[in-house]
Amino acid sequence: DEVRRLADTLNLMLERLESAALRQRRFVSDASHELKTPLATMRPMIEVAESDPDFSDWPGLLTDLKREDERIESLVADLLTLARFDEGAVAGVQEDVDLDQVLGRVAERTAHLVPDMTVEVLGIEPARVRGDAPALERLFWNLSLNAARYGTTRIELSCRALPNGVAEVRVSDDGPGIAPSDRERVFERFVRLDEARGRHEGGTGLGLAVARAIARSHGGDVRVGESSAGALFEVELPLAR
Ligand code: ADP
């Protein structure tokens, strides 16, 4: 019986290792593909300008090159964050973080980014958690940035400290929302529901994967909630004792 249990455990472990290795390989191949696209567009831009003696639109070329460079930079930043907070890894720096203050800053940055939208901070209650402050700000920034991208006129942020020792943060918008069948899939790496638009607007397709990795590494999670209109994201994190 002992041997049988040992064999079962070993088999399970092997299966897990195999699927982890498969996931890693797929991730590396997806990441390379994503990086290849902006890199491959930069050289022809330069070559076209070089080979045309009458070429004069240098400011235009610089703007295009800068846009591709920014894309590469945000991809690499997201990949590094994912590598750091990958499945199960505990957050590095541990300090007291006041989520209400973090959300206030995120709301301000968002309002600055989309001045024609209303960014409303509703019912913010003091909620303190332990964790990595810049990473937690990143988590809420990714959700708010998506609300700014996909929302139409309005973004709402709220924060509550629940009696069961959980901090609950909600970020919602009045855009097209996310169909129930896509609500788990959007957290997968490089998944974009609207391929063309996502790429065009500079989304890396990693924003929600990064948000979830950060939330989970802090003992919490992020999910798409039920909402009558637009998208609603709910984050739960354990409150500091
Ligand atoms: P992206 O860089 O494409 O925004 P994300 O991982 O942040 O990548 O999001 C994945 C996909 O989920 C997006 O491409 C989009 O289709 C969908 N999505 C994310 N947030 C929202 C939202 N607030 N409203 C509607 N769709 C959303």
Short mmCIF file of C-alpha atoms and ligand atoms in Angstrom, two decimals:
data_model
loop_
_atom_site.label_atom_id
_atom_site.label_comp_id
_atom_site.label_asym_id
_atom_site.label_seq_id
_atom_site.Cartn_x
_atom_site.Cartn_y
_atom_site.Cartn_z
CA ASP A 1 0.00 0.00 0.00
CA GLU A 2 2.83 2.37 0.90
CA VAL A 3 4.57 1.69 -2.41
CA ARG A 4 1.34 2.20 -4.29
CA ARG A 5 0.79 5.58 -2.57
CA LEU A 6 4.35 6.59 -3.36
CA ALA A 7 3.89 5.62 -7.01
CA ASP A 8 0.63 7.63 -7.22
CA THR A 9 2.32 10.67 -5.69
CA LEU A 10 5.25 10.39 -8.09
CA ASN A 11 2.94 10.06 -11.08
CA LEU A 12 0.99 13.11 -10.02
CA MET A 13 4.19 15.07 -9.57
CA LEU A 14 5.43 14.04 -13.01
CA GLU A 15 2.15 15.07 -14.60
CA ARG A 16 2.37 18.47 -12.93
CA LEU A 17 5.96 18.95 -14.05
CA GLU A 18 5.04 17.98 -17.58
CA SER A 19 2.16 20.45 -17.81
CA ALA A 20 4.29 23.19 -16.19
CA ALA A 21 7.01 22.59 -18.78
CA LEU A 22 4.43 22.70 -21.56
CA ARG A 23 3.03 25.98 -20.25
CA GLN A 24 6.54 27.43 -20.04
CA ARG A 25 7.34 26.43 -23.62
CA ARG A 26 4.10 27.94 -24.89
CA PHE A 27 4.75 31.12 -22.94
CA VAL A 28 8.28 31.53 -24.32
CA SER A 29 7.04 30.97 -27.85
CA ASP A 30 4.15 33.45 -27.43
CA ALA A 31 6.45 36.02 -25.85
CA SER A 32 8.99 35.70 -28.67
CA HIS A 33 6.25 36.10 -31.25
CA GLU A 34 4.92 39.23 -29.54
CA LEU A 35 8.39 40.78 -29.34
CA LYS A 36 9.17 39.88 -32.92
CA THR A 37 6.32 41.95 -34.32
CA PRO A 38 7.45 45.42 -33.18
CA LEU A 39 11.11 44.54 -33.76
CA ALA A 40 10.38 43.38 -37.30
CA THR A 41 8.50 46.58 -38.18
CA MET A 42 11.32 48.87 -37.05
CA ARG A 43 13.99 47.83 -39.53
CA PRO A 44 11.92 48.24 -42.73
CA MET A 45 10.86 51.71 -41.52
CA ILE A 46 14.53 52.71 -41.28
CA GLU A 47 15.47 50.98 -44.56
CA VAL A 48 12.72 52.71 -46.51
CA ALA A 49 13.92 56.10 -45.25
CA GLU A 50 17.56 55.19 -45.96
CA SER A 51 16.98 54.04 -49.51
CA ASP A 52 14.92 57.09 -50.53
CA PRO A 53 17.18 60.09 -51.28
CA ASP A 54 14.15 62.42 -51.13
CA PHE A 55 12.96 61.12 -47.76
CA SER A 56 12.15 64.04 -45.49
CA ASP A 57 9.64 62.92 -42.88
CA TRP A 58 12.21 62.32 -40.14
CA PRO A 59 9.93 63.54 -37.33
CA GLY A 60 7.25 61.08 -38.53
CA LEU A 61 9.77 58.25 -38.63
CA LEU A 62 10.99 59.06 -35.13
CA THR A 63 7.39 59.07 -33.82
CA ASP A 64 6.75 55.64 -35.37
CA LEU A 65 10.00 54.20 -34.04
CA LYS A 66 9.27 55.59 -30.58
CA ARG A 67 5.82 53.96 -30.60
CA GLU A 68 7.29 50.55 -31.44
CA ASP A 69 10.01 51.05 -28.83
CA GLU A 70 7.39 51.85 -26.18
CA ARG A 71 5.53 48.69 -27.13
CA ILE A 72 8.64 46.58 -26.65
CA GLU A 73 9.36 48.30 -23.35
CA SER A 74 5.88 47.66 -21.92
CA LEU A 75 5.98 44.05 -23.13
CA VAL A 76 9.33 43.43 -21.45
CA ALA A 77 8.12 45.16 -18.26
CA ASP A 78 5.02 42.93 -18.18
CA LEU A 79 7.07 39.79 -18.87
CA LEU A 80 9.47 40.66 -16.04
CA THR A 81 6.59 41.30 -13.62
CA LEU A 82 5.01 37.99 -14.59
CA ALA A 83 8.29 36.15 -14.10
CA ARG A 84 8.66 37.76 -10.66
CA PHE A 85 5.13 37.07 -9.43
CA ASP A 86 4.61 33.81 -11.23
CA GLU A 87 2.30 31.19 -9.81
CA GLY A 88 2.56 30.84 -6.07
CA ALA A 89 5.61 33.07 -5.61
CA VAL A 90 5.28 35.23 -2.50
CA ALA A 91 5.60 38.98 -2.83
CA GLY A 92 9.14 40.17 -2.14
CA VAL A 93 8.78 43.40 -0.14
CA GLN A 94 6.28 43.23 2.70
CA GLU A 95 4.97 46.52 4.06
CA ASP A 96 1.66 47.97 5.21
CA VAL A 97 -0.23 49.25 2.18
CA ASP A 98 -3.36 51.41 2.46
CA LEU A 99 -5.46 50.36 -0.52
CA ASP A 100 -7.73 53.42 -0.23
CA GLN A 101 -4.70 55.66 -0.82
CA VAL A 102 -3.38 53.52 -3.65
CA LEU A 103 -6.82 53.69 -5.33
CA GLY A 104 -6.91 57.46 -4.91
CA ARG A 105 -3.62 57.73 -6.82
CA VAL A 106 -4.78 55.31 -9.52
CA ALA A 107 -7.99 57.33 -9.96
CA GLU A 108 -5.99 60.54 -10.34
CA ARG A 109 -3.65 59.03 -12.94
CA THR A 110 -6.62 57.62 -14.85
CA ALA A 111 -8.49 60.95 -14.85
CA HIS A 112 -5.34 62.56 -16.20
CA LEU A 113 -5.09 59.95 -18.98
CA VAL A 114 -8.73 60.22 -20.12
CA PRO A 115 -9.86 63.76 -19.26
CA ASP A 116 -13.10 63.34 -21.23
CA MET A 117 -14.26 60.41 -19.04
CA THR A 118 -15.71 60.62 -15.52
CA VAL A 119 -13.54 58.78 -13.01
CA GLU A 120 -15.59 58.31 -9.86
CA VAL A 121 -14.19 57.08 -6.53
CA LEU A 122 -17.14 55.64 -4.57
CA GLY A 123 -17.38 54.47 -0.96
CA ILE A 124 -13.69 54.20 -0.31
CA GLU A 125 -13.15 52.70 3.17
CA PRO A 126 -9.77 52.41 4.88
CA ALA A 127 -8.35 48.98 4.02
CA ARG A 128 -4.81 48.01 4.92
CA VAL A 129 -3.05 44.96 3.53
CA ARG A 130 0.51 43.62 3.75
CA GLY A 131 2.46 43.47 0.54
CA ASP A 132 4.45 45.08 -2.22
CA ALA A 133 3.09 48.63 -2.67
CA PRO A 134 4.28 49.31 -6.26
CA ALA A 135 3.01 45.90 -7.38
CA LEU A 136 -0.41 46.48 -5.82
CA GLU A 137 -0.63 49.88 -7.51
CA ARG A 138 0.27 48.16 -10.75
CA LEU A 139 -2.56 45.65 -10.25
CA PHE A 140 -5.21 48.40 -9.87
CA TRP A 141 -3.62 50.53 -12.57
CA ASN A 142 -3.94 47.66 -15.08
CA LEU A 143 -7.67 47.32 -14.28
CA SER A 144 -8.24 51.07 -14.43
CA LEU A 145 -6.27 51.37 -17.68
CA ASN A 146 -8.50 48.71 -19.24
CA ALA A 147 -11.60 50.55 -17.98
CA ALA A 148 -10.20 53.68 -19.67
CA ARG A 149 -9.53 51.73 -22.88
CA TYR A 150 -12.79 49.83 -23.15
CA GLY A 151 -15.18 52.07 -21.18
CA THR A 152 -17.27 54.74 -22.88
CA THR A 153 -17.83 57.64 -20.49
CA ARG A 154 -17.51 56.40 -16.93
CA ILE A 155 -15.13 54.52 -14.62
CA GLU A 156 -15.93 53.66 -11.00
CA LEU A 157 -13.50 52.56 -8.28
CA SER A 158 -14.47 51.39 -4.81
CA CYS A 159 -12.84 49.76 -1.79
CA ARG A 160 -14.37 48.01 1.26
CA ALA A 161 -13.03 46.19 4.28
CA LEU A 162 -15.30 43.14 4.72
CA PRO A 163 -15.98 41.66 8.18
CA ASN A 164 -14.37 38.34 7.15
CA GLY A 165 -10.93 39.98 7.01
CA VAL A 166 -10.94 40.60 3.26
CA ALA A 167 -10.38 43.86 1.39
CA GLU A 168 -12.59 44.11 -1.70
CA VAL A 169 -11.75 46.49 -4.52
CA ARG A 170 -14.02 46.98 -7.53
CA VAL A 171 -13.20 48.61 -10.84
CA SER A 172 -16.04 49.01 -13.32
CA ASP A 173 -16.77 50.79 -16.58
CA ASP A 174 -19.67 51.36 -18.99
CA GLY A 175 -18.09 49.77 -22.09
CA PRO A 176 -19.12 46.58 -23.96
CA GLY A 177 -18.42 44.37 -20.91
CA ILE A 178 -17.11 40.78 -21.01
CA ALA A 179 -19.33 37.85 -22.00
CA PRO A 180 -19.69 35.18 -19.26
CA SER A 181 -17.91 32.61 -21.49
CA ASP A 182 -14.82 34.87 -21.72
CA ARG A 183 -14.56 35.78 -18.04
CA GLU A 184 -11.81 33.29 -17.18
CA ARG A 185 -10.11 33.34 -20.56
CA VAL A 186 -9.27 37.07 -20.37
CA PHE A 187 -6.77 36.30 -17.59
CA GLU A 188 -4.74 34.02 -19.85
CA ARG A 189 -1.49 35.40 -21.22
CA PHE A 190 -1.74 37.16 -24.60
CA VAL A 191 -5.50 36.67 -24.86
CA ARG A 192 -7.25 39.65 -26.47
CA LEU A 193 -10.95 39.44 -27.23
CA ASP A 194 -10.71 42.15 -29.82
CA GLU A 195 -7.44 41.22 -31.57
CA ALA A 196 -7.17 44.16 -33.94
CA ARG A 197 -8.16 46.84 -31.46
CA GLY A 198 -6.01 45.52 -28.63
CA ARG A 199 -2.85 45.52 -30.70
CA HIS A 200 -3.55 48.83 -32.33
CA GLU A 201 -4.08 50.57 -29.02
CA GLY A 202 -0.87 49.23 -27.57
CA GLY A 203 -2.33 46.61 -25.20
CA THR A 204 0.10 43.74 -24.63
CA GLY A 205 -2.55 41.16 -23.77
CA LEU A 206 -0.70 40.64 -20.47
CA GLY A 207 -2.40 43.27 -18.31
CA LEU A 208 -4.91 40.92 -16.66
CA ALA A 209 -2.43 38.02 -16.39
CA VAL A 210 -0.09 40.39 -14.51
CA ALA A 211 -2.97 41.66 -12.32
CA ARG A 212 -3.93 38.11 -11.37
CA ALA A 213 -0.34 37.02 -10.69
CA ILE A 214 0.11 39.99 -8.32
CA ALA A 215 -3.23 39.39 -6.54
CA ARG A 216 -2.50 35.67 -6.07
CA SER A 217 1.02 36.27 -4.84
CA HIS A 218 -0.60 38.41 -2.11
CA GLY A 219 -2.95 35.58 -1.09
CA GLY A 220 -5.91 37.07 -2.98
CA ASP A 221 -7.41 36.96 -6.45
CA VAL A 222 -9.09 38.99 -9.18
CA ARG A 223 -12.23 37.98 -11.08
CA VAL A 224 -14.75 39.38 -13.50
CA GLY A 225 -17.99 40.00 -11.59
CA GLU A 226 -21.65 40.10 -12.61
CA SER A 227 -22.75 43.48 -13.88
CA SER A 228 -25.80 44.71 -15.74
CA ALA A 229 -23.77 47.00 -18.03
CA GLY A 230 -20.07 47.27 -18.82
CA ALA A 231 -17.27 45.31 -17.18
CA LEU A 232 -16.77 44.79 -13.44
CA PHE A 233 -13.50 43.53 -11.96
CA GLU A 234 -13.39 42.43 -8.32
CA VAL A 235 -10.16 42.07 -6.37
CA GLU A 236 -9.99 40.39 -2.97
CA LEU A 237 -6.93 40.62 -0.73
CA PRO A 238 -6.47 39.52 2.88
CA LEU A 239 -6.55 42.52 5.27
CA ALA A 240 -3.48 43.11 7.45
CA ARG A 241 -3.96 41.98 11.05
P1 ADP B 1 -4.84 44.11 -23.24
O1 ADP B 1 -3.44 44.58 -23.22
O2 ADP B 1 -5.28 43.56 -24.55
O3 ADP B 1 -5.81 45.08 -22.63
P2 ADP B 1 -5.45 42.51 -20.90
O4 ADP B 1 -4.85 41.26 -20.38
O5 ADP B 1 -5.44 43.70 -20.01
O6 ADP B 1 -4.77 42.82 -22.29
O7 ADP B 1 -6.96 42.20 -21.30
C1 ADP B 1 -7.25 41.06 -22.09
C2 ADP B 1 -8.49 41.29 -22.92
O8 ADP B 1 -9.64 41.36 -22.04
C3 ADP B 1 -8.50 42.62 -23.66
O9 ADP B 1 -7.84 42.51 -24.89
C4 ADP B 1 -10.00 42.85 -23.83
O10 ADP B 1 -10.49 42.15 -24.94
C5 ADP B 1 -10.60 42.25 -22.57
N1 ADP B 1 -10.86 43.30 -21.55
C6 ADP B 1 -10.06 43.64 -20.51
N2 ADP B 1 -10.61 44.61 -19.76
C7 ADP B 1 -11.80 44.90 -20.33
C8 ADP B 1 -12.87 45.82 -20.03
N3 ADP B 1 -12.79 46.65 -18.97
N4 ADP B 1 -13.96 45.82 -20.84
C9 ADP B 1 -14.03 44.98 -21.90
N5 ADP B 1 -13.06 44.09 -22.24
C10 ADP B 1 -11.96 44.05 -21.48
#
